[in-house]
Amino acid sequence: MADRAQGNVRSLEGLTAVLAALSLALFAWIYAGFVRAFSDAAAGEQMLDARIGGYERDDVVAMLRYLKDHPDPAAILHSMYLGPELIFPLVLAGLLFCLLRLVGPAGIFFGRPIPPAGIALIFCLPVFYGVMDYAENIAGLLLYPPAAPSEGTVMLLAGLLPIIVRLKFLSLVITVILLARFAILRYLSANGSKPY
């Protein structure tokens, strides 16, 4: 039984390493192949997806107007959505999920043991991140050229995109913070070397 558990942990570690390498490679491809290319083609303008601090409704409308008059940056953005962004959210969400499995969310939180529902909610965070990232990409495909959305669609998506981006980054940041917390607790615990 112990050998089987150890084999499962090794399999999970191997999958995590593969997903980490894929995430890094996809991130490098997105940055070098699309973010920088967009900035070069747009005379220094940064794509909204690269703004970690988020953006507002007016930024979305301004970007849409800009891309309508500048087909090269629009083509780069469109290619990114239909290229590496088709798999990057899935790979990163999978990596975060595997990392959570490895550190084993457990212990005390605000003086109480984490209930099973709380642990289930923690494991939903990477999935939520992936869904929000895909929602942002789909909204971009529906909004930016070569798409030709109606005025109502533009107003709806311009209002939704800033919310989606904030939820995406919030779920990512919370997941990373929880990963660090559980990894530290596991390291400091007396049984830290045993898999959960």
mmCIF file of C-alpha atoms in Angstrom:
data_model
loop_
_atom_site.group_PDB
_atom_site.id
_atom_site.type_symbol
_atom_site.label_atom_id
_atom_site.label_comp_id
_atom_site.label_asym_id
_atom_site.label_seq_id
_atom_site.Cartn_x
_atom_site.Cartn_y
_atom_site.Cartn_z
ATOM 1 C CA MET A 1 0.000 0.000 0.000
ATOM 2 C CA ALA A 2 2.814 2.390 0.883
ATOM 3 C CA ASP A 3 4.566 1.570 -2.410
ATOM 4 C CA ARG A 4 1.403 2.398 -4.339
ATOM 5 C CA ALA A 5 0.999 5.736 -2.513
ATOM 6 C CA GLN A 6 4.659 6.538 -3.183
ATOM 7 C CA GLY A 7 4.159 5.681 -6.874
ATOM 8 C CA ASN A 8 1.137 7.979 -7.035
ATOM 9 C CA VAL A 9 3.144 10.817 -5.515
ATOM 10 C CA ARG A 10 5.965 10.250 -8.032
ATOM 11 C CA SER A 11 3.460 10.217 -10.911
ATOM 12 C CA LEU A 12 1.957 13.466 -9.657
ATOM 13 C CA GLU A 13 5.412 14.999 -9.306
ATOM 14 C CA GLY A 14 6.247 13.970 -12.874
ATOM 15 C CA LEU A 15 2.996 15.427 -14.221
ATOM 16 C CA THR A 16 3.637 18.626 -12.268
ATOM 17 C CA ALA A 17 7.131 18.929 -13.748
ATOM 18 C CA VAL A 18 5.767 18.448 -17.290
ATOM 19 C CA LEU A 19 3.016 21.037 -16.722
ATOM 20 C CA ALA A 20 5.533 23.483 -15.219
ATOM 21 C CA ALA A 21 7.806 23.134 -18.267
ATOM 22 C CA LEU A 22 4.845 23.545 -20.636
ATOM 23 C CA SER A 23 3.592 26.591 -18.734
ATOM 24 C CA LEU A 24 6.995 28.211 -18.884
ATOM 25 C CA ALA A 25 7.391 27.454 -22.592
ATOM 26 C CA LEU A 26 3.913 28.768 -23.429
ATOM 27 C CA PHE A 27 4.452 31.897 -21.337
ATOM 28 C CA ALA A 28 7.753 32.549 -23.118
ATOM 29 C CA TRP A 29 6.056 32.027 -26.495
ATOM 30 C CA ILE A 30 3.210 34.390 -25.596
ATOM 31 C CA TYR A 31 5.573 37.080 -24.328
ATOM 32 C CA ALA A 32 8.246 36.862 -27.008
ATOM 33 C CA GLY A 33 6.007 36.011 -29.926
ATOM 34 C CA PHE A 34 2.940 38.123 -29.238
ATOM 35 C CA VAL A 35 3.218 40.655 -26.384
ATOM 36 C CA ARG A 36 6.481 42.139 -27.660
ATOM 37 C CA ALA A 37 5.389 41.854 -31.303
ATOM 38 C CA PHE A 38 2.139 43.657 -30.479
ATOM 39 C CA SER A 39 4.025 46.441 -28.696
ATOM 40 C CA ASP A 40 6.424 46.813 -31.633
ATOM 41 C CA ALA A 41 3.593 46.872 -34.192
ATOM 42 C CA ALA A 42 1.534 49.268 -32.062
ATOM 43 C CA ALA A 43 4.331 51.827 -31.522
ATOM 44 C CA GLY A 44 4.754 50.945 -27.841
ATOM 45 C CA GLU A 45 1.079 50.426 -27.021
ATOM 46 C CA GLN A 46 0.616 47.495 -24.650
ATOM 47 C CA MET A 47 -2.096 44.874 -25.194
ATOM 48 C CA LEU A 48 -4.714 44.803 -22.464
ATOM 49 C CA ASP A 49 -4.010 41.137 -21.655
ATOM 50 C CA ALA A 50 -0.494 42.102 -20.537
ATOM 51 C CA ARG A 51 -1.671 44.727 -18.038
ATOM 52 C CA ILE A 52 -1.350 42.892 -14.733
ATOM 53 C CA GLY A 53 -2.870 45.817 -12.856
ATOM 54 C CA GLY A 54 -6.057 45.382 -14.854
ATOM 55 C CA TYR A 55 -7.892 47.849 -17.004
ATOM 56 C CA GLU A 56 -11.189 49.703 -17.199
ATOM 57 C CA ARG A 57 -14.115 49.872 -19.601
ATOM 58 C CA ASP A 58 -12.719 52.973 -21.315
ATOM 59 C CA ASP A 59 -9.437 51.128 -21.958
ATOM 60 C CA VAL A 60 -11.347 48.351 -23.741
ATOM 61 C CA VAL A 61 -13.238 50.828 -25.940
ATOM 62 C CA ALA A 62 -10.031 52.736 -26.720
ATOM 63 C CA MET A 63 -8.235 49.505 -27.651
ATOM 64 C CA LEU A 64 -11.109 48.481 -29.918
ATOM 65 C CA ARG A 65 -10.969 51.845 -31.730
ATOM 66 C CA TYR A 66 -7.195 51.573 -32.053
ATOM 67 C CA LEU A 67 -7.296 48.028 -33.440
ATOM 68 C CA LYS A 68 -9.945 48.944 -36.017
ATOM 69 C CA ASP A 69 -7.461 51.382 -37.556
ATOM 70 C CA HIS A 70 -4.346 49.215 -37.097
ATOM 71 C CA PRO A 71 -4.719 45.756 -38.648
ATOM 72 C CA ASP A 72 -1.230 44.473 -37.800
ATOM 73 C CA PRO A 73 -1.593 44.635 -33.980
ATOM 74 C CA ALA A 74 -5.154 43.304 -34.345
ATOM 75 C CA ALA A 75 -3.860 40.296 -36.310
ATOM 76 C CA ILE A 76 -1.191 39.621 -33.660
ATOM 77 C CA LEU A 77 -3.770 39.689 -30.865
ATOM 78 C CA HIS A 78 -6.136 37.455 -32.828
ATOM 79 C CA SER A 79 -3.316 34.993 -33.526
ATOM 80 C CA MET A 80 -2.417 34.870 -29.832
ATOM 81 C CA TYR A 81 -6.000 34.010 -28.871
ATOM 82 C CA LEU A 82 -6.124 31.243 -31.480
ATOM 83 C CA GLY A 83 -2.571 30.068 -30.755
ATOM 84 C CA PRO A 84 -0.935 29.585 -27.370
ATOM 85 C CA GLU A 85 -3.881 31.073 -25.456
ATOM 86 C CA LEU A 86 -5.958 28.069 -26.538
ATOM 87 C CA ILE A 87 -3.951 25.836 -24.206
ATOM 88 C CA PHE A 88 -2.093 28.094 -21.749
ATOM 89 C CA PRO A 89 -5.031 28.571 -19.325
ATOM 90 C CA LEU A 90 -5.637 24.817 -19.214
ATOM 91 C CA VAL A 91 -1.963 23.998 -18.653
ATOM 92 C CA LEU A 92 -1.512 26.637 -15.931
ATOM 93 C CA ALA A 93 -4.737 25.629 -14.171
ATOM 94 C CA GLY A 94 -3.576 21.995 -14.285
ATOM 95 C CA LEU A 95 -0.196 22.972 -12.839
ATOM 96 C CA LEU A 96 -1.804 24.899 -9.978
ATOM 97 C CA PHE A 97 -4.148 21.976 -9.259
ATOM 98 C CA CYS A 98 -1.248 19.492 -9.194
ATOM 99 C CA LEU A 99 0.773 21.765 -6.922
ATOM 100 C CA LEU A 100 -2.178 21.953 -4.533
ATOM 101 C CA ARG A 101 -2.357 18.141 -4.545
ATOM 102 C CA LEU A 102 1.354 17.936 -3.761
ATOM 103 C CA VAL A 103 1.295 20.363 -0.832
ATOM 104 C CA GLY A 104 -1.917 18.824 0.513
ATOM 105 C CA PRO A 105 -4.172 21.593 1.839
ATOM 106 C CA ALA A 106 -4.719 20.783 5.489
ATOM 107 C CA GLY A 107 -4.143 22.224 8.909
ATOM 108 C CA ILE A 108 -5.580 25.095 10.850
ATOM 109 C CA PHE A 109 -7.013 28.233 9.306
ATOM 110 C CA PHE A 110 -8.046 31.069 11.643
ATOM 111 C CA GLY A 111 -7.782 28.705 14.615
ATOM 112 C CA ARG A 112 -9.997 25.977 13.141
ATOM 113 C CA PRO A 113 -9.318 22.894 11.050
ATOM 114 C CA ILE A 114 -10.074 23.409 7.384
ATOM 115 C CA PRO A 115 -13.386 21.645 6.679
ATOM 116 C CA PRO A 116 -13.742 19.341 3.659
ATOM 117 C CA ALA A 117 -15.910 21.965 1.925
ATOM 118 C CA GLY A 118 -13.093 24.493 2.386
ATOM 119 C CA ILE A 119 -10.558 22.107 0.867
ATOM 120 C CA ALA A 120 -12.915 21.462 -2.069
ATOM 121 C CA LEU A 121 -13.241 25.235 -2.541
ATOM 122 C CA ILE A 122 -9.447 25.593 -2.535
ATOM 123 C CA PHE A 123 -9.199 23.001 -5.332
ATOM 124 C CA CYS A 124 -11.827 24.926 -7.310
ATOM 125 C CA LEU A 125 -9.603 28.036 -7.453
ATOM 126 C CA PRO A 126 -7.348 26.814 -10.319
ATOM 127 C CA VAL A 127 -10.422 25.709 -12.263
ATOM 128 C CA PHE A 128 -12.008 29.130 -11.716
ATOM 129 C CA TYR A 129 -8.781 30.789 -12.901
ATOM 130 C CA GLY A 130 -8.847 28.723 -16.106
ATOM 131 C CA VAL A 131 -12.508 29.524 -16.760
ATOM 132 C CA MET A 132 -11.906 33.265 -16.283
ATOM 133 C CA ASP A 133 -8.853 33.213 -18.547
ATOM 134 C CA TYR A 134 -10.829 31.475 -21.290
ATOM 135 C CA ALA A 135 -13.715 33.918 -20.766
ATOM 136 C CA GLU A 136 -11.299 36.820 -21.292
ATOM 137 C CA ASN A 137 -9.956 35.223 -24.481
ATOM 138 C CA ILE A 138 -13.435 34.501 -25.868
ATOM 139 C CA ALA A 139 -14.541 38.055 -25.100
ATOM 140 C CA GLY A 140 -11.457 39.342 -26.937
ATOM 141 C CA LEU A 141 -12.252 37.196 -29.972
ATOM 142 C CA LEU A 142 -15.828 38.478 -29.998
ATOM 143 C CA LEU A 143 -14.798 42.095 -29.541
ATOM 144 C CA TYR A 144 -11.579 42.864 -31.410
ATOM 145 C CA PRO A 145 -11.034 42.774 -35.184
ATOM 146 C CA PRO A 146 -11.625 40.847 -37.343
ATOM 147 C CA ALA A 147 -14.858 40.524 -35.327
ATOM 148 C CA ALA A 148 -17.476 43.165 -36.039
ATOM 149 C CA PRO A 149 -19.623 43.304 -32.895
ATOM 150 C CA SER A 150 -22.753 45.401 -32.535
ATOM 151 C CA GLU A 151 -22.735 48.484 -30.329
ATOM 152 C CA GLY A 152 -24.656 46.575 -27.643
ATOM 153 C CA THR A 153 -22.114 43.754 -27.674
ATOM 154 C CA VAL A 154 -19.269 46.259 -27.412
ATOM 155 C CA MET A 155 -20.841 47.926 -24.380
ATOM 156 C CA LEU A 156 -21.573 44.572 -22.715
ATOM 157 C CA LEU A 157 -18.098 43.128 -23.263
ATOM 158 C CA ALA A 158 -16.355 46.414 -22.400
ATOM 159 C CA GLY A 159 -18.157 46.320 -19.055
ATOM 160 C CA LEU A 160 -17.534 42.609 -18.430
ATOM 161 C CA LEU A 161 -13.863 42.356 -19.428
ATOM 162 C CA PRO A 162 -12.463 44.405 -16.497
ATOM 163 C CA ILE A 163 -14.473 42.266 -14.050
ATOM 164 C CA ILE A 164 -13.348 39.018 -15.679
ATOM 165 C CA VAL A 165 -9.689 40.110 -15.564
ATOM 166 C CA ARG A 166 -9.885 41.075 -11.903
ATOM 167 C CA LEU A 167 -11.499 37.734 -11.028
ATOM 168 C CA LYS A 168 -8.841 35.899 -13.047
ATOM 169 C CA PHE A 169 -5.935 37.584 -11.288
ATOM 170 C CA LEU A 170 -7.627 37.394 -7.882
ATOM 171 C CA SER A 171 -8.085 33.623 -8.180
ATOM 172 C CA LEU A 172 -4.480 33.259 -9.376
ATOM 173 C CA VAL A 173 -3.062 35.356 -6.523
ATOM 174 C CA ILE A 174 -5.153 33.577 -3.878
ATOM 175 C CA THR A 175 -4.058 30.192 -5.237
ATOM 176 C CA VAL A 176 -0.373 31.187 -5.149
ATOM 177 C CA ILE A 177 -0.707 32.557 -1.597
ATOM 178 C CA LEU A 178 -2.421 29.369 -0.421
ATOM 179 C CA LEU A 179 0.221 27.244 -2.142
ATOM 180 C CA ALA A 180 2.957 29.142 -0.312
ATOM 181 C CA ARG A 181 1.105 28.855 3.012
ATOM 182 C CA PHE A 182 0.509 25.111 2.722
ATOM 183 C CA ALA A 183 4.049 24.462 1.478
ATOM 184 C CA ILE A 184 5.506 26.358 4.444
ATOM 185 C CA LEU A 185 3.226 24.557 6.916
ATOM 186 C CA ARG A 186 4.124 21.208 5.380
ATOM 187 C CA TYR A 187 7.834 22.013 5.588
ATOM 188 C CA LEU A 188 7.575 23.132 9.201
ATOM 189 C CA SER A 189 5.407 20.248 10.373
ATOM 190 C CA ALA A 190 6.946 17.211 11.985
ATOM 191 C CA ASN A 191 5.426 14.956 9.316
ATOM 192 C CA GLY A 192 6.320 17.248 6.418
ATOM 193 C CA SER A 193 8.173 14.542 4.492
ATOM 194 C CA LYS A 194 5.140 12.249 4.322
ATOM 195 C CA PRO A 195 2.670 12.667 1.434
ATOM 196 C CA TYR A 196 -0.853 13.693 2.380
#
